[in-house]
Short mmCIF file of C-alpha atoms in Angstrom, two decimals:
data_model
loop_
_atom_site.label_atom_id
_atom_site.label_comp_id
_atom_site.label_asym_id
_atom_site.label_seq_id
_atom_site.Cartn_x
_atom_site.Cartn_y
_atom_site.Cartn_z
CA UNK A 1 13.83 -6.14 13.89
CA UNK A 2 13.65 -4.82 10.32
CA UNK A 3 14.70 -8.15 8.82
CA UNK A 4 12.12 -9.90 11.00
CA UNK A 5 9.37 -7.63 9.64
CA UNK A 6 10.58 -8.08 6.06
CA UNK A 7 10.39 -11.86 6.43
CA UNK A 8 6.97 -12.00 8.07
CA UNK A 9 5.09 -9.43 5.97
CA UNK A 10 2.41 -11.09 3.85
CA UNK A 11 -0.48 -10.05 1.64
CA UNK A 12 -3.55 -10.52 3.82
CA UNK A 13 -6.92 -10.90 2.12
CA UNK A 14 -9.23 -12.01 4.96
CA UNK A 15 -9.88 -9.75 7.94
CA UNK A 16 -11.71 -9.84 11.27
CA UNK A 17 -14.28 -7.21 12.26
CA UNK A 18 -11.90 -5.59 14.76
CA UNK A 19 -11.59 -1.84 14.29
CA UNK A 20 -8.21 -0.24 13.62
CA UNK A 21 -7.33 2.63 15.95
CA UNK A 22 -6.83 6.07 14.41
CA UNK A 23 -3.46 6.23 16.17
CA UNK A 24 -2.36 3.08 14.31
CA UNK A 25 -3.53 4.51 10.98
CA UNK A 26 -1.47 7.61 11.79
CA UNK A 27 1.61 5.42 12.49
CA UNK A 28 1.17 3.69 9.14
CA UNK A 29 0.95 7.06 7.36
CA UNK A 30 4.02 8.33 9.22
CA UNK A 31 5.95 5.25 8.11
CA UNK A 32 4.97 5.97 4.53
CA UNK A 33 6.23 9.54 4.51
CA UNK A 34 9.50 8.38 6.09
CA UNK A 35 10.34 6.70 2.78
CA UNK A 36 13.13 8.06 0.63
CA UNK A 37 12.18 10.04 -2.45
CA UNK A 38 14.16 11.49 -5.34
CA UNK A 39 15.50 14.89 -4.32
CA UNK A 40 13.07 14.71 -1.38
CA UNK A 41 10.15 15.43 -3.69
CA UNK A 42 7.68 13.42 -1.57
CA UNK A 43 5.10 12.94 -4.35
CA UNK A 44 2.49 11.29 -2.12
CA UNK A 45 -0.93 12.25 -0.84
CA UNK A 46 -3.33 9.88 0.90
CA UNK A 47 -7.06 9.25 1.02
CA UNK A 48 -8.09 7.29 4.13
CA UNK A 49 -11.39 5.48 3.64
CA UNK A 50 -13.44 4.04 6.50
CA UNK A 51 -16.90 4.68 5.05
CA UNK A 52 -18.45 1.27 4.34
CA UNK A 53 -20.52 2.66 1.42
CA UNK A 54 -17.41 3.98 -0.32
CA UNK A 55 -15.50 0.75 0.28
CA UNK A 56 -18.41 -1.29 -1.10
CA UNK A 57 -18.60 0.90 -4.19
CA UNK A 58 -14.87 0.47 -4.83
CA UNK A 59 -15.31 -3.25 -4.35
CA UNK A 60 -18.04 -3.40 -7.00
CA UNK A 61 -15.92 -1.59 -9.57
CA UNK A 62 -12.44 -2.87 -8.68
CA UNK A 63 -11.38 -5.45 -6.08
CA UNK A 64 -13.53 -7.31 -3.53
CA UNK A 65 -10.73 -6.63 -1.02
CA UNK A 66 -11.91 -3.05 -0.61
CA UNK A 67 -15.18 -4.24 0.95
CA UNK A 68 -13.35 -6.76 3.14
CA UNK A 69 -11.00 -4.16 4.64
CA UNK A 70 -11.64 -2.18 7.81
CA UNK A 71 -9.69 0.77 6.41
CA UNK A 72 -8.27 1.45 2.97
CA UNK A 73 -5.63 4.02 2.18
CA UNK A 74 -5.39 5.17 -1.43
CA UNK A 75 -1.92 6.44 -2.24
CA UNK A 76 -2.03 9.23 -4.79
CA UNK A 77 0.96 10.45 -6.78
CA UNK A 78 1.35 14.14 -7.59
CA UNK A 79 1.90 14.94 -11.26
CA UNK A 80 3.04 18.54 -10.80
CA UNK A 81 5.87 20.27 -8.96
CA UNK A 82 8.17 17.26 -8.98
CA UNK A 83 11.95 17.54 -9.21
CA UNK A 84 12.25 14.10 -10.79
CA UNK A 85 8.91 12.97 -12.23
CA UNK A 86 10.45 9.82 -13.71
CA UNK A 87 11.40 8.67 -10.21
CA UNK A 88 8.02 9.26 -8.58
CA UNK A 89 6.88 5.67 -9.15
CA UNK A 90 9.88 4.42 -7.18
CA UNK A 91 9.17 6.96 -4.44
CA UNK A 92 5.58 5.78 -4.19
CA UNK A 93 6.63 2.14 -4.06
CA UNK A 94 9.05 2.84 -1.22
CA UNK A 95 6.26 4.69 0.61
CA UNK A 96 3.90 1.74 0.18
CA UNK A 97 6.50 -0.77 1.37
CA UNK A 98 7.12 1.28 4.52
CA UNK A 99 3.39 1.40 5.21
CA UNK A 100 2.99 -2.35 4.84
CA UNK A 101 5.96 -2.98 7.14
CA UNK A 102 4.54 -0.70 9.82
CA UNK A 103 1.17 -2.44 9.52
CA UNK A 104 2.94 -5.77 10.04
CA UNK A 105 4.76 -4.33 13.05
CA UNK A 106 1.33 -3.41 14.49
CA UNK A 107 -0.01 -6.93 13.68
CA UNK A 108 -2.36 -5.41 11.12
CA UNK A 109 -2.76 -7.27 7.86
CA UNK A 110 -2.33 -5.44 4.58
CA UNK A 111 -2.53 -6.02 0.86
CA UNK A 112 -1.26 -3.84 -1.97
CA UNK A 113 -3.85 -3.34 -4.71
CA UNK A 114 -2.02 -2.31 -7.86
CA UNK A 115 -3.56 0.56 -9.77
CA UNK A 116 -1.12 2.79 -11.63
CA UNK A 117 -0.72 3.11 -14.64
CA UNK A 118 -3.82 1.11 -15.67
CA UNK A 119 -6.69 3.48 -16.62
CA UNK A 120 -9.25 0.71 -16.01
CA UNK A 121 -8.12 0.64 -12.37
CA UNK A 122 -7.39 4.34 -11.98
CA UNK A 123 -10.61 5.79 -13.44
CA UNK A 124 -13.07 4.23 -10.94
CA UNK A 125 -10.93 5.61 -8.09
CA UNK A 126 -10.73 9.03 -9.72
CA UNK A 127 -14.51 9.14 -10.20
CA UNK A 128 -15.58 7.64 -6.88
CA UNK A 129 -13.13 9.58 -4.71
CA UNK A 130 -13.19 12.86 -6.68
CA UNK A 131 -9.41 12.76 -7.21
CA UNK A 132 -8.23 15.94 -8.98
CA UNK A 133 -6.33 15.92 -12.29
CA UNK A 134 -3.15 16.91 -10.46
CA UNK A 135 -2.97 13.45 -8.87
CA UNK A 136 -2.86 9.89 -10.14
CA UNK A 137 -4.21 7.13 -7.90
CA UNK A 138 -1.13 4.95 -7.48
CA UNK A 139 -2.39 2.01 -5.41
CA UNK A 140 -4.69 0.93 -2.64
CA UNK A 141 -3.59 -0.38 0.74
CA UNK A 142 -6.31 -2.47 2.35
CA UNK A 143 -5.94 -2.96 6.09
CA UNK A 144 -7.48 -5.14 8.77
CA UNK A 145 -6.61 -7.61 11.48
CA UNK A 146 -5.90 -11.01 9.88
CA UNK A 147 -8.69 -13.59 10.12
CA UNK A 148 -6.13 -16.42 10.10
CA UNK A 149 -3.64 -16.74 12.95
CA UNK A 150 -0.70 -18.12 10.96
CA UNK A 151 -0.72 -15.41 8.31
CA UNK A 152 2.63 -13.90 9.32
CA UNK A 153 4.66 -17.12 9.06
CA UNK A 154 7.91 -17.01 7.11
CA UNK A 155 8.14 -18.56 3.66
CA UNK A 156 11.25 -19.72 1.84
CA UNK A 157 12.80 -17.15 -0.49
CA UNK A 158 15.47 -17.75 -3.11
CA UNK A 159 18.45 -15.46 -3.66
CA UNK A 160 19.70 -15.58 -7.24
CA UNK A 161 23.00 -13.75 -7.63
CA UNK A 162 25.22 -13.16 -10.64
CA UNK A 163 28.69 -11.77 -9.94
CA UNK A 164 30.17 -9.06 -12.16
CA UNK A 165 28.12 -10.07 -15.24
CA UNK A 166 25.03 -12.13 -15.90
CA UNK A 167 25.94 -15.82 -15.88
CA UNK A 168 23.36 -18.11 -17.45
#
């Protein structure tokens, strides 16, 4: 089932008006915190946004996808108390991937909005959401039920392998 989810997960940018249940949001968050992290440091914190005014404001300053989503989760990365700060970006990426896979499992569309380490993308989130200096906004996860029915179809992927050394 994991390989099936990996193959059908897509970035979804058009959503219906159907509400997402709180229990499904909770499942997506639980999938995120199930991700591996360096020395189990778990550098993540989450801001769940349903307020249409906040989503519209983020959309004005950042991506129009925020306003299109039914729910957005901002993943924030702790800057303090980490065992392996240089690995926190990988931890956060694993967390995000897990969340997108769980959303796909629930037939909820998702799209990763890259943020970190770009100050032009981080600062509007920091200001709008009152994110403290101890956290960096890492990325946004916009969620909603896909407006198009064929969104989860598989696409061809290429595997490029070099054995033992890089062979041009």
